[in-house]
CSV table of C-alpha atoms in Angstrom, one decimal:
chain,number,residue,atom,x,y,z
A,16,MET,CA,78.7,115.7,39.1
A,17,ILE,CA,78.8,114.1,35.7
A,18,TYR,CA,78.6,116.2,32.6
A,19,ARG,CA,77.4,114.6,29.3
A,20,LYS,CA,76.8,116.1,25.9
A,21,HIS,CA,76.2,114.5,22.5
A,22,PHE,CA,78.2,115.8,19.5
A,23,SER,CA,76.5,114.5,16.4
A,24,ASP,CA,78.6,114.3,13.2
A,25,GLY,CA,75.6,115.5,11.2
A,26,VAL,CA,75.1,118.6,13.4
A,27,PHE,CA,78.8,119.6,13.5
A,28,GLY,CA,79.6,118.7,9.9
A,29,GLY,CA,81.6,115.5,10.2
A,30,LYS,CA,83.7,113.4,12.6
A,31,GLN,CA,86.6,115.8,12.9
A,32,ARG,CA,84.5,118.8,13.7
A,33,SER,CA,82.3,117.0,16.2
A,34,PHE,CA,85.4,115.5,17.9
A,35,ALA,CA,87.0,119.0,18.1
A,36,ALA,CA,83.8,120.4,19.6
A,37,ALA,CA,83.6,117.6,22.1
A,38,LYS,CA,87.2,118.2,23.2
A,39,GLU,CA,86.5,122.0,23.5
A,40,TYR,CA,83.5,121.2,25.7
A,41,ARG,CA,85.5,118.8,27.8
A,42,ASP,CA,88.2,121.4,28.3
A,43,GLU,CA,85.7,124.0,29.4
A,44,VAL,CA,84.1,121.7,31.9
A,45,ILE,CA,87.5,120.8,33.4
A,46,ALA,CA,88.5,124.4,33.6
A,47,ALA,CA,85.3,125.3,35.4
A,48,HIS,CA,85.4,122.2,37.7
A,49,PRO,CA,89.0,121.0,38.1
A,50,PRO,CA,89.4,117.3,39.2
A,51,LEU,CA,90.1,116.6,42.8
A,52,SER,CA,93.6,115.6,43.7
A,53,MET,CA,94.1,112.0,44.9
A,54,GLN,CA,94.6,113.3,48.4
A,55,GLU,CA,91.4,115.4,48.3
A,56,TYR,CA,89.4,112.5,47.0
A,57,SER,CA,90.9,110.2,49.6
A,58,ASN,CA,89.7,112.5,52.5
A,59,ILE,CA,86.0,112.6,51.6
A,60,VAL,CA,84.0,111.4,54.6
A,61,LYS,CA,81.5,108.7,53.5
A,62,LYS,CA,78.1,108.4,55.0
A,63,ASN,CA,78.8,104.9,56.3
A,64,ASN,CA,82.0,105.8,58.2
A,65,ARG,CA,81.8,104.5,61.7
A,66,SER,CA,85.5,104.7,62.8
A,67,GLY,CA,85.6,108.5,62.6
A,68,VAL,CA,88.7,108.2,60.4
A,69,VAL,CA,88.4,108.2,56.6
A,70,GLY,CA,89.8,105.0,55.1
A,71,VAL,CA,90.2,103.1,58.5
A,72,CYS,CA,87.7,100.5,59.6
A,73,ARG,CA,87.4,97.6,62.1
A,74,TYR,CA,87.0,94.3,60.4
A,75,CYS,CA,86.2,90.7,61.5
A,76,ALA,CA,87.9,88.0,59.4
A,77,SER,CA,85.0,86.4,57.5
A,78,GLU,CA,86.0,82.8,58.3
A,79,THR,CA,85.6,83.6,62.0
A,80,ARG,CA,82.5,85.8,61.9
A,81,ASP,CA,80.1,82.9,62.9
A,82,LEU,CA,82.4,81.7,65.7
A,83,PRO,CA,81.9,82.6,69.4
A,84,GLU,CA,83.3,86.1,70.1
A,85,GLU,CA,86.4,84.8,71.9
A,86,LYS,CA,87.4,82.9,68.7
A,87,GLN,CA,86.8,85.8,66.2
A,88,ARG,CA,89.8,87.5,64.7
A,89,TRP,CA,89.4,91.3,64.5
A,90,PHE,CA,91.6,93.8,62.6
A,91,TRP,CA,91.9,97.5,62.0
A,92,VAL,CA,92.2,98.0,58.3
A,93,ALA,CA,93.6,101.0,56.4
A,94,SER,CA,92.8,101.5,52.7
A,95,TRP,CA,93.6,104.0,50.1
A,96,PRO,CA,93.3,104.4,46.3
A,97,LEU,CA,96.1,103.7,43.9
A,98,PRO,CA,96.6,105.8,40.8
A,99,ASP,CA,95.4,103.0,38.5
A,100,GLY,CA,92.0,102.9,40.3
A,101,ARG,CA,92.6,99.8,42.4
A,102,ARG,CA,92.7,100.0,46.2
A,103,LYS,CA,95.5,99.0,48.7
A,104,ARG,CA,94.5,97.6,52.1
A,105,VAL,CA,96.7,96.7,55.1
A,106,LYS,CA,95.3,95.2,58.3
A,107,PHE,CA,96.6,95.1,61.8
A,108,SER,CA,95.5,92.5,64.3
A,109,VAL,CA,93.7,93.6,67.4
A,110,LYS,CA,94.9,90.5,69.2
A,111,LYS,CA,98.5,91.1,68.4
A,112,TYR,CA,98.7,94.9,68.8
A,113,GLY,CA,95.7,95.7,71.0
A,114,GLU,CA,92.7,97.8,70.1
A,115,ASP,CA,94.5,101.2,70.3
A,116,GLY,CA,97.8,99.9,68.9
A,117,ALA,CA,96.1,98.3,65.8
A,118,PHE,CA,94.0,101.4,65.3
A,119,GLN,CA,97.0,103.8,65.5
A,120,MET,CA,99.0,101.6,63.1
A,121,ALA,CA,96.2,101.6,60.6
A,122,MET,CA,96.0,105.4,60.8
A,123,ASP,CA,99.8,105.8,60.5
A,124,ALA,CA,99.9,103.4,57.5
A,125,ARG,CA,97.1,105.3,55.7
A,126,ALA,CA,98.7,108.7,56.4
A,127,SER,CA,102.1,107.5,55.1
A,128,ALA,CA,100.5,106.2,51.9
A,129,LEU,CA,98.4,109.3,51.3
A,130,GLY,CA,101.6,111.4,51.7
A,131,LYS,CA,103.0,109.6,48.6
A,132,LEU,CA,99.9,110.0,46.4
A,133,VAL,CA,100.2,112.4,43.5
A,134,GLY,CA,98.1,113.4,40.6
A,135,ALA,CA,94.4,113.9,40.1
A,136,PHE,CA,91.7,111.4,41.0
A,137,ASP,CA,90.4,109.6,37.8
A,138,PRO,CA,87.1,107.9,38.4
A,139,GLY,CA,87.4,106.1,35.1
A,140,ALA,CA,90.8,104.5,35.7
A,141,VAL,CA,89.4,101.1,36.6
A,142,ARG,CA,87.1,101.0,33.6
A,143,ARG,CA,89.9,101.7,31.2
A,144,LYS,CA,92.0,98.8,32.3
A,145,ALA,CA,93.2,96.7,29.4
A,146,SER,CA,91.0,93.7,29.0
A,147,ARG,CA,92.5,90.3,28.9
A,148,ARG,CA,92.4,88.7,25.5
A,149,ARG,CA,90.8,85.3,25.3
A,150,GLN,CA,93.0,82.5,24.3
A,151,PRO,CA,91.7,80.7,21.2
A,152,ALA,CA,90.1,77.4,22.1
A,153,ALA,CA,92.2,74.3,21.5
A,154,PRO,CA,91.0,72.4,18.4
A,155,ALA,CA,88.7,69.5,19.3
A,156,PRO,CA,90.3,66.1,19.1
A,157,THR,CA,89.5,64.2,16.0
A,158,ALA,CA,88.5,60.6,15.9
A,159,SER,CA,90.8,58.5,13.8
């Protein structure tokens, strides 16, 4: 759930007072609804889960998707969130490890990675990433 409230400088008597009121409201919301841990968030079953295991899916390499079935390359993929909001993915070849072996390796890789996750889930982590600064354009060549 998302909680939003506006703290107008005019209503609260200035920027410092409205900012203090906003922080107090934020602290109350967090106390009433503590954030999920990274592990709790990583174990939420999504509606589109077809493997039966959160964060593990079967994947066909896109460059082989339109080829005949015997030439397609299939993988079991494990994924999990990183603290900075990005995701880590590792894939295991069905051809190399077999269907059950690749699936088990994907489950093991995910379980191992989740065991190392610490901290609370931060849905805004990706949005707060530092933006890359544009390099100034080179001056246009002058005709002499």
